[in-house]
Amino acid sequence: MTERLYYQDATRCEFEADVLRCEPAAGGVRVYLDQTAFYPGTGGQTADTGTLAGQPVIEVGEDDAGDIYHLLAHPPAATRVRGLVDADRRFDHMQQHTGQHILSEAFVRLYQLGTVGFHMSQDVSTIDLATDRLDDRQVAEALRLANAVVWEDRPVDISYHDAAETGALGLRKPTRREGEVRVIGVADFDRSACGGTHVARTGQVGVITVVRTERFGDKTRVYFLCGGRALRAFQDNQAILSALSAMATTGIPELPAKLDKLLQTVKAVERENGKLRAELQAERAPALREQHRGADGISRVILTLDEPADIARSLCQKLIAGDHRTLAAVLSAPSGTVFVGRTSDLTADMQALVTELRAAFGAKGGGRPDFAQLGGLSRETAAALLDQIGSRYRSCSG
Ligand SMILES: [Zn+2]
């Protein structure tokens, strides 16, 4: 088995090791060493990156036997190799992982909420709490306690125990491991069985913050950032807020009220605009009727509007108001809805027309004998349907 150097010293990012064996694998060769500082990416913590024997380490993982392999593109030329772990990334993982221990214990101390899952990605880390109810006040209280522990700069120690003895240690979560168990202790606060990399004192976590929570099933997922990640998120968010504040010509604290006012204004303007467009279309009705009047005295108005359905509907209703011997069909192109109607001095059955065309064009719809509609049409079927209605109207004598 490979000796795990990070077990005793998480800050060690340079090491030398003997190559024990190499095994061909997908994407290159798995290199096994007598010792390594590379963390293999288990227990929720992301794997390290870096170089080994001058080559980028493509992947570090544990094989089926629980031993650490390093995937390289080519076998190393020498049997003694030098490894370099990406130190910034490693420290970031130490901050997130230690912060997780502290945050998880804070939820236990305040609300008896156990952590049932932990996941670290390159952007954000999550813990899953065994509850379907977690409110903002509880999150704020847990953060207050967790950050107090961070700022007290308590020592974080590593100890080893026989699995049989761990019952007396007061672990946050009982371990299922056998044999020797590695325990991470945050002084007078938390004890957890863990194989990951942690900082030596809680002050190095810097700060712990929660960005959001999400309920799934009977659990709640808490998304959190520690240390450098929290600082970067603050700077990114500050830049966004500053840009919004400049656009809205107001201070950051006044932004919510200003944006709310702006959105209400936009909605009112949109409502007014819709009303005016509908009135504009309706005013065209008398002229349209005369323009499309045939030799038999019947006006057949067939139109496509680039307007929403309610405007097409109101124009169609305007066209068939009064005794003007008119057949109308108005398509709202954006919504794929066509409205058909006739004036009360004609007898053509619009309901029957719609029922017949509905099946042929795979549309939905219905209506009354004098006014009906068909919807759910694509641009192509809508045009073909309008053609079909046109030919029906032409052969219709009223
Ligand atoms: Zn840990």
Short mmCIF file of C-alpha atoms and ligand atoms in Angstrom, two decimals:
data_model
loop_
_atom_site.label_atom_id
_atom_site.label_comp_id
_atom_site.label_asym_id
_atom_site.label_seq_id
_atom_site.Cartn_x
_atom_site.Cartn_y
_atom_site.Cartn_z
CA MET A 1 0.00 0.00 0.00
CA THR A 2 1.15 3.51 -0.80
CA GLU A 3 1.98 5.68 2.22
CA ARG A 4 -0.23 8.75 2.24
CA LEU A 5 1.98 11.72 3.07
CA TYR A 6 -0.99 14.09 3.32
CA TYR A 7 -2.26 12.12 6.32
CA GLN A 8 0.41 13.73 8.52
CA ASP A 9 1.18 16.93 6.65
CA ALA A 10 -1.48 18.43 4.39
CA THR A 11 0.79 21.36 3.47
CA ARG A 12 3.45 19.13 1.90
CA CYS A 13 3.17 19.56 -1.87
CA GLU A 14 6.63 18.32 -3.00
CA PHE A 15 7.90 14.78 -2.54
CA GLU A 16 10.11 12.06 -3.98
CA ALA A 17 9.02 8.46 -4.28
CA ASP A 18 9.98 5.07 -5.70
CA VAL A 19 7.88 3.68 -8.52
CA LEU A 20 6.56 0.30 -7.36
CA ARG A 21 4.81 -0.68 -10.59
CA CYS A 22 3.07 0.67 -13.70
CA GLU A 23 -0.12 -0.77 -15.18
CA PRO A 24 -1.50 0.05 -18.64
CA ALA A 25 -4.89 1.78 -18.37
CA ALA A 26 -7.37 3.73 -20.51
CA GLY A 27 -5.77 7.07 -21.38
CA GLY A 28 -2.22 6.11 -20.31
CA VAL A 29 -0.56 4.21 -17.51
CA ARG A 30 -1.40 3.86 -13.80
CA VAL A 31 1.71 4.56 -11.71
CA TYR A 32 1.93 3.18 -8.16
CA LEU A 33 4.40 4.71 -5.67
CA ASP A 34 5.77 3.76 -2.25
CA GLN A 35 4.51 7.13 -0.97
CA THR A 36 2.53 10.08 -2.33
CA ALA A 37 1.31 13.55 -1.39
CA PHE A 38 -1.49 13.41 -4.00
CA TYR A 39 -4.99 13.22 -2.54
CA PRO A 40 -7.02 10.68 -4.57
CA GLY A 41 -10.46 12.32 -4.48
CA THR A 42 -12.56 10.29 -2.05
CA GLY A 43 -14.89 11.10 0.82
CA GLY A 44 -16.46 14.04 -1.00
CA GLN A 45 -13.18 15.95 -1.46
CA THR A 46 -11.92 16.64 -4.99
CA ALA A 47 -8.64 15.05 -6.11
CA ASP A 48 -5.37 16.96 -6.34
CA THR A 49 -3.73 17.98 -9.61
CA GLY A 50 -0.04 18.51 -10.34
CA THR A 51 2.91 16.78 -12.01
CA LEU A 52 4.75 13.51 -11.47
CA ALA A 53 8.09 12.72 -13.13
CA GLY A 54 7.65 15.96 -15.10
CA GLN A 55 4.31 14.86 -16.60
CA PRO A 56 0.86 16.27 -15.79
CA VAL A 57 -1.08 13.89 -13.54
CA ILE A 58 -4.24 13.17 -15.55
CA GLU A 59 -6.10 11.56 -12.65
CA VAL A 60 -5.44 10.41 -9.08
CA GLY A 61 -7.74 7.81 -7.64
CA GLU A 62 -8.15 4.75 -5.50
CA ASP A 63 -8.29 1.35 -7.24
CA ASP A 64 -10.58 -1.51 -6.21
CA ALA A 65 -8.08 -2.58 -3.54
CA GLY A 66 -8.07 0.95 -2.07
CA ASP A 67 -4.54 1.76 -3.26
CA ILE A 68 -3.66 5.10 -4.87
CA TYR A 69 -2.83 5.22 -8.59
CA HIS A 70 -1.56 8.22 -10.60
CA LEU A 71 -2.65 8.22 -14.25
CA LEU A 72 0.12 9.51 -16.56
CA ALA A 73 0.23 9.60 -20.36
CA HIS A 74 3.54 7.69 -20.43
CA PRO A 75 5.48 5.49 -17.97
CA PRO A 76 8.14 7.47 -16.04
CA ALA A 77 11.68 7.08 -17.40
CA ALA A 78 13.24 6.58 -13.91
CA THR A 79 12.24 4.48 -10.89
CA ARG A 80 12.79 7.42 -8.51
CA VAL A 81 10.33 10.22 -9.32
CA ARG A 82 9.49 13.67 -8.05
CA GLY A 83 5.92 14.81 -7.47
CA LEU A 84 4.54 18.35 -7.29
CA VAL A 85 1.00 18.93 -6.06
CA ASP A 86 -0.77 22.16 -7.13
CA ALA A 87 -0.43 23.97 -3.78
CA ASP A 88 -3.08 26.68 -4.33
CA ARG A 89 -5.70 24.11 -5.25
CA ARG A 90 -4.70 21.92 -2.29
CA PHE A 91 -5.01 24.84 0.15
CA ASP A 92 -8.41 25.72 -1.32
CA HIS A 93 -9.56 22.14 -0.68
CA MET A 94 -8.20 22.29 2.89
CA GLN A 95 -10.22 25.47 3.53
CA GLN A 96 -13.43 24.02 2.09
CA HIS A 97 -13.06 20.66 3.85
CA THR A 98 -12.24 22.06 7.29
CA GLY A 99 -15.03 24.60 6.88
CA GLN A 100 -17.37 21.71 6.16
CA HIS A 101 -16.49 19.96 9.44
CA ILE A 102 -17.18 23.19 11.36
CA LEU A 103 -20.42 24.06 9.55
CA SER A 104 -21.76 20.50 9.89
CA GLU A 105 -21.08 20.53 13.65
CA ALA A 106 -22.72 23.95 13.99
CA PHE A 107 -25.98 22.53 12.57
CA VAL A 108 -25.74 19.61 15.01
CA ARG A 109 -25.09 21.82 18.05
CA LEU A 110 -27.86 24.30 17.28
CA TYR A 111 -30.56 22.15 15.67
CA GLN A 112 -29.47 18.48 16.02
CA LEU A 113 -29.29 18.33 12.23
CA GLY A 114 -26.86 15.67 11.01
CA THR A 115 -24.93 15.90 7.73
CA VAL A 116 -25.76 12.91 5.52
CA GLY A 117 -23.76 13.95 2.44
CA PHE A 118 -20.79 16.14 1.46
CA HIS A 119 -19.67 17.07 -2.03
CA MET A 120 -16.93 19.42 -3.19
CA SER A 121 -16.74 20.74 -6.74
CA GLN A 122 -14.42 23.35 -8.22
CA ASP A 123 -17.03 26.11 -7.73
CA VAL A 124 -19.01 25.35 -4.62
CA SER A 125 -19.31 22.70 -1.91
CA THR A 126 -22.48 21.19 -0.48
CA ILE A 127 -23.63 19.39 2.64
CA ASP A 128 -26.93 17.56 2.77
CA LEU A 129 -28.80 17.95 6.04
CA ALA A 130 -31.33 15.41 7.26
CA THR A 131 -34.28 17.81 7.25
CA ASP A 132 -36.91 19.04 4.81
CA ARG A 133 -37.24 22.30 6.73
CA LEU A 134 -34.41 24.80 7.09
CA ASP A 135 -35.10 28.52 7.30
CA ASP A 136 -32.86 31.56 6.74
CA ARG A 137 -32.67 32.32 10.44
CA GLN A 138 -31.27 28.83 11.18
CA VAL A 139 -28.67 29.26 8.42
CA ALA A 140 -27.67 32.66 9.81
CA GLU A 141 -27.32 31.24 13.35
CA ALA A 142 -25.25 28.27 12.13
CA LEU A 143 -22.97 30.65 10.21
CA ARG A 144 -22.58 32.87 13.26
CA LEU A 145 -21.46 29.90 15.39
CA ALA A 146 -19.26 28.37 12.66
CA ASN A 147 -17.46 31.66 11.96
CA ALA A 148 -16.94 32.27 15.69
CA VAL A 149 -15.09 28.93 15.80
CA VAL A 150 -13.07 30.00 12.73
CA TRP A 151 -12.10 33.35 14.26
CA GLU A 152 -11.12 31.79 17.59
CA ASP A 153 -8.32 30.15 15.58
CA ARG A 154 -8.68 26.80 17.31
CA PRO A 155 -6.15 24.03 16.62
CA VAL A 156 -7.18 21.22 14.25
CA ASP A 157 -5.47 17.96 15.18
CA ILE A 158 -5.07 14.54 13.65
CA SER A 159 -5.15 11.38 15.79
CA TYR A 160 -5.39 7.66 15.16
CA HIS A 161 -7.57 5.21 17.05
CA ASP A 162 -8.64 1.62 16.95
CA ALA A 163 -12.12 1.38 15.41
CA ALA A 164 -13.39 -0.46 18.48
CA GLU A 165 -12.50 2.54 20.67
CA THR A 166 -14.14 5.23 18.56
CA GLY A 167 -17.46 4.87 20.39
CA ALA A 168 -15.94 6.71 23.37
CA LEU A 169 -14.58 9.59 21.25
CA GLY A 170 -17.92 11.31 20.67
CA LEU A 171 -17.58 11.36 16.89
CA ARG A 172 -20.11 13.58 15.08
CA LYS A 173 -21.03 10.55 12.99
CA PRO A 174 -20.23 6.91 13.92
CA THR A 175 -17.65 5.35 11.57
CA ARG A 176 -18.12 2.06 9.77
CA ARG A 177 -14.38 1.66 9.23
CA GLU A 178 -12.45 -1.23 10.70
CA GLY A 179 -8.90 -1.28 12.07
CA GLU A 180 -7.16 2.06 12.47
CA VAL A 181 -9.37 5.15 12.17
CA ARG A 182 -8.06 8.64 11.43
CA VAL A 183 -9.86 11.30 13.46
CA ILE A 184 -9.83 15.05 12.77
CA GLY A 185 -10.48 17.17 15.83
CA VAL A 186 -11.45 20.85 15.97
CA ALA A 187 -10.53 21.74 19.56
CA ASP A 188 -13.51 21.58 21.94
CA PHE A 189 -15.93 21.57 19.01
CA ASP A 190 -15.89 18.65 16.55
CA ARG A 191 -14.46 15.15 16.10
CA SER A 192 -14.89 13.33 12.82
CA ALA A 193 -13.44 10.23 11.21
CA CYS A 194 -11.97 11.58 7.97
CA GLY A 195 -9.19 10.82 5.47
CA GLY A 196 -9.13 14.26 3.84
CA THR A 197 -6.82 17.26 3.96
CA HIS A 198 -7.47 20.03 6.52
CA VAL A 199 -5.86 23.23 7.75
CA ALA A 200 -3.87 23.18 11.03
CA ARG A 201 -5.84 25.98 12.71
CA THR A 202 -9.42 27.08 12.11
CA GLY A 203 -8.34 30.68 11.41
CA GLN A 204 -6.93 29.49 8.08
CA VAL A 205 -10.49 28.76 6.90
CA GLY A 206 -10.93 32.55 6.84
CA VAL A 207 -14.70 32.73 6.59
CA ILE A 208 -17.62 30.39 5.93
CA THR A 209 -20.66 31.58 3.98
CA VAL A 210 -23.79 29.95 2.58
CA VAL A 211 -24.85 30.97 -0.94
CA ARG A 212 -28.16 29.10 -1.10
CA THR A 213 -30.15 26.12 0.15
CA GLU A 214 -32.29 23.73 -1.81
CA ARG A 215 -34.77 21.17 -0.58
CA PHE A 216 -34.84 17.74 -2.23
CA GLY A 217 -37.06 14.99 -0.87
CA ASP A 218 -36.67 14.83 2.91
CA LYS A 219 -33.23 16.54 2.84
CA THR A 220 -31.89 20.06 2.41
CA ARG A 221 -28.75 20.78 0.39
CA VAL A 222 -26.66 23.68 1.72
CA TYR A 223 -24.29 25.33 -0.79
CA PHE A 224 -21.34 26.94 0.96
CA LEU A 225 -18.03 28.71 0.25
CA CYS A 226 -15.01 29.09 2.51
CA GLY A 227 -11.90 31.29 2.54
CA GLY A 228 -10.60 32.33 -0.89
CA ARG A 229 -13.76 31.17 -2.64
CA ALA A 230 -15.92 33.35 -0.37
CA LEU A 231 -13.68 36.34 -1.09
CA ARG A 232 -13.82 35.80 -4.87
CA ALA A 233 -17.61 35.42 -4.75
CA PHE A 234 -17.87 38.66 -2.75
CA GLN A 235 -15.69 40.51 -5.30
CA ASP A 236 -17.63 39.09 -8.28
CA ASN A 237 -20.98 39.97 -6.71
CA GLN A 238 -19.73 43.41 -5.74
CA ALA A 239 -18.72 44.06 -9.38
CA ILE A 240 -22.19 43.00 -10.57
CA LEU A 241 -23.93 45.18 -7.98
CA SER A 242 -21.73 48.16 -8.82
CA ALA A 243 -22.56 47.78 -12.53
CA LEU A 244 -26.29 47.53 -11.76
CA SER A 245 -26.06 50.51 -9.43
CA ALA A 246 -24.42 52.61 -12.18
CA MET A 247 -27.07 51.54 -14.71
CA ALA A 248 -29.91 52.37 -12.33
CA THR A 249 -28.17 55.56 -11.14
CA THR A 250 -28.81 54.72 -7.52
CA GLY A 251 -26.94 53.31 -4.52
CA ILE A 252 -26.71 49.54 -3.98
CA PRO A 253 -29.10 49.54 -0.97
CA GLU A 254 -31.74 51.33 -3.08
CA LEU A 255 -31.48 48.86 -6.00
CA PRO A 256 -34.34 46.48 -5.04
CA ALA A 257 -36.87 49.33 -4.68
CA LYS A 258 -35.66 51.00 -7.89
CA LEU A 259 -35.81 47.77 -9.91
CA ASP A 260 -39.26 46.98 -8.54
CA LYS A 261 -40.51 50.41 -9.63
CA LEU A 262 -38.90 49.98 -13.04
CA LEU A 263 -40.53 46.58 -13.60
CA GLN A 264 -43.93 47.94 -12.62
CA THR A 265 -43.47 50.79 -15.09
CA VAL A 266 -42.51 48.34 -17.86
CA LYS A 267 -45.60 46.22 -17.15
CA ALA A 268 -47.87 49.29 -17.24
CA VAL A 269 -46.30 50.49 -20.51
CA GLU A 270 -46.70 47.01 -22.04
CA ARG A 271 -50.37 46.91 -21.03
CA GLU A 272 -50.99 50.38 -22.52
CA ASN A 273 -49.05 49.48 -25.66
CA GLY A 274 -51.14 46.32 -26.15
CA LYS A 275 -54.35 48.28 -25.73
CA LEU A 276 -53.27 50.88 -28.30
CA ARG A 277 -52.18 48.23 -30.83
CA ALA A 278 -55.55 46.46 -30.44
CA GLU A 279 -57.41 49.75 -31.00
CA LEU A 280 -55.27 50.51 -34.05
CA GLN A 281 -56.08 47.11 -35.58
CA ALA A 282 -59.79 47.43 -34.74
CA GLU A 283 -59.97 50.77 -36.56
CA ARG A 284 -58.96 49.02 -39.77
CA ALA A 285 -62.09 46.82 -39.72
CA PRO A 286 -64.53 48.96 -41.83
CA ALA A 287 -61.89 49.64 -44.53
CA LEU A 288 -60.84 45.96 -44.63
CA ARG A 289 -64.45 44.85 -45.07
CA GLU A 290 -64.96 47.15 -48.08
CA GLN A 291 -61.59 46.33 -49.62
CA HIS A 292 -62.39 42.56 -49.64
CA ARG A 293 -66.04 42.77 -50.70
CA GLY A 294 -66.79 40.46 -53.64
CA ALA A 295 -69.22 40.81 -56.57
CA ASP A 296 -71.77 38.72 -54.63
CA GLY A 297 -71.80 41.38 -51.90
CA ILE A 298 -69.99 39.18 -49.33
CA SER A 299 -66.75 40.47 -47.82
CA ARG A 300 -64.13 37.72 -47.25
CA VAL A 301 -61.33 39.09 -45.04
CA ILE A 302 -58.37 36.74 -44.51
CA LEU A 303 -55.40 38.22 -42.66
CA THR A 304 -52.15 37.32 -40.91
CA LEU A 305 -51.09 39.59 -38.03
CA ASP A 306 -47.69 39.75 -36.39
CA GLU A 307 -49.47 40.35 -33.08
CA PRO A 308 -50.45 38.27 -30.05
CA ALA A 309 -53.65 36.21 -30.00
CA ASP A 310 -55.75 38.71 -28.05
CA ILE A 311 -55.21 41.42 -30.70
CA ALA A 312 -56.07 39.00 -33.56
CA ARG A 313 -59.20 37.96 -31.65
CA SER A 314 -60.36 41.53 -31.12
CA LEU A 315 -59.85 42.44 -34.81
CA CYS A 316 -61.81 39.35 -35.90
CA GLN A 317 -64.65 40.26 -33.50
CA LYS A 318 -64.64 43.84 -34.81
CA LEU A 319 -64.85 42.56 -38.43
CA ILE A 320 -67.97 40.49 -37.68
CA ALA A 321 -69.75 43.13 -35.57
CA GLY A 322 -72.91 44.49 -37.21
CA ASP A 323 -74.76 43.32 -40.32
CA HIS A 324 -72.05 43.74 -42.96
CA ARG A 325 -72.22 40.32 -44.72
CA THR A 326 -68.64 39.41 -43.76
CA LEU A 327 -66.60 36.21 -43.33
CA ALA A 328 -63.37 36.80 -41.40
CA ALA A 329 -60.26 34.75 -40.58
CA VAL A 330 -57.43 36.38 -38.62
CA LEU A 331 -54.21 34.50 -37.81
CA SER A 332 -51.96 35.56 -34.95
CA ALA A 333 -48.61 34.36 -36.36
CA PRO A 334 -46.57 34.50 -33.10
CA SER A 335 -49.12 32.41 -31.17
CA GLY A 336 -50.18 30.05 -33.99
CA THR A 337 -53.88 30.76 -33.38
CA VAL A 338 -56.48 31.56 -36.03
CA PHE A 339 -59.86 33.15 -35.31
CA VAL A 340 -62.79 32.65 -37.71
CA GLY A 341 -66.15 34.41 -37.66
CA ARG A 342 -69.10 35.64 -39.64
CA THR A 343 -71.61 38.46 -39.27
CA SER A 344 -75.08 37.56 -37.98
CA ASP A 345 -76.65 38.21 -41.40
CA LEU A 346 -74.81 35.12 -42.78
CA THR A 347 -75.39 31.45 -41.86
CA ALA A 348 -72.04 29.68 -42.48
CA ASP A 349 -71.24 27.44 -39.46
CA MET A 350 -67.82 28.35 -37.99
CA GLN A 351 -68.06 25.68 -35.31
CA ALA A 352 -68.54 22.99 -37.97
CA LEU A 353 -65.66 24.44 -40.03
CA VAL A 354 -63.32 24.34 -37.04
CA THR A 355 -64.38 20.81 -36.07
CA GLU A 356 -63.64 19.61 -39.58
CA LEU A 357 -60.26 21.36 -39.93
CA ARG A 358 -59.11 20.53 -36.39
CA ALA A 359 -58.50 16.86 -37.17
CA ALA A 360 -56.92 17.52 -40.59
CA PHE A 361 -54.36 19.98 -39.16
CA GLY A 362 -53.75 18.40 -35.76
CA ALA A 363 -54.94 21.59 -34.09
CA LYS A 364 -56.94 22.31 -30.96
CA GLY A 365 -60.01 24.51 -30.85
CA GLY A 366 -63.75 25.05 -30.90
CA GLY A 367 -66.33 27.78 -30.62
CA ARG A 368 -69.82 28.90 -31.60
CA PRO A 369 -71.59 28.90 -35.00
CA ASP A 370 -70.64 32.57 -35.57
CA PHE A 371 -67.16 32.65 -33.98
CA ALA A 372 -64.52 29.98 -33.36
CA GLN A 373 -60.78 29.48 -33.05
CA LEU A 374 -58.02 26.96 -33.81
CA GLY A 375 -54.70 26.96 -31.94
CA GLY A 376 -51.47 25.06 -31.47
CA LEU A 377 -50.41 25.63 -35.09
CA SER A 378 -46.84 25.78 -36.38
CA ARG A 379 -45.96 28.53 -38.87
CA GLU A 380 -46.25 26.09 -41.82
CA THR A 381 -49.56 24.49 -40.78
CA ALA A 382 -51.00 27.91 -39.93
CA ALA A 383 -50.34 29.18 -43.50
CA ALA A 384 -51.79 25.99 -45.07
CA LEU A 385 -54.82 26.20 -42.79
CA LEU A 386 -55.45 29.82 -43.76
CA ASP A 387 -55.32 28.79 -47.46
CA GLN A 388 -57.86 26.08 -46.75
CA ILE A 389 -60.17 28.53 -44.97
CA GLY A 390 -59.79 30.93 -47.93
CA SER A 391 -61.01 28.34 -50.43
CA ARG A 392 -63.94 27.39 -48.15
CA TYR A 393 -64.93 31.04 -47.88
CA ARG A 394 -64.72 31.53 -51.65
CA SER A 395 -67.16 28.64 -52.23
CA CYS A 396 -69.43 29.87 -49.47
CA SER A 397 -72.50 31.84 -50.57
CA GLY A 398 -73.32 33.05 -47.12
ZN ZN B 1 -12.43 16.03 6.61
#
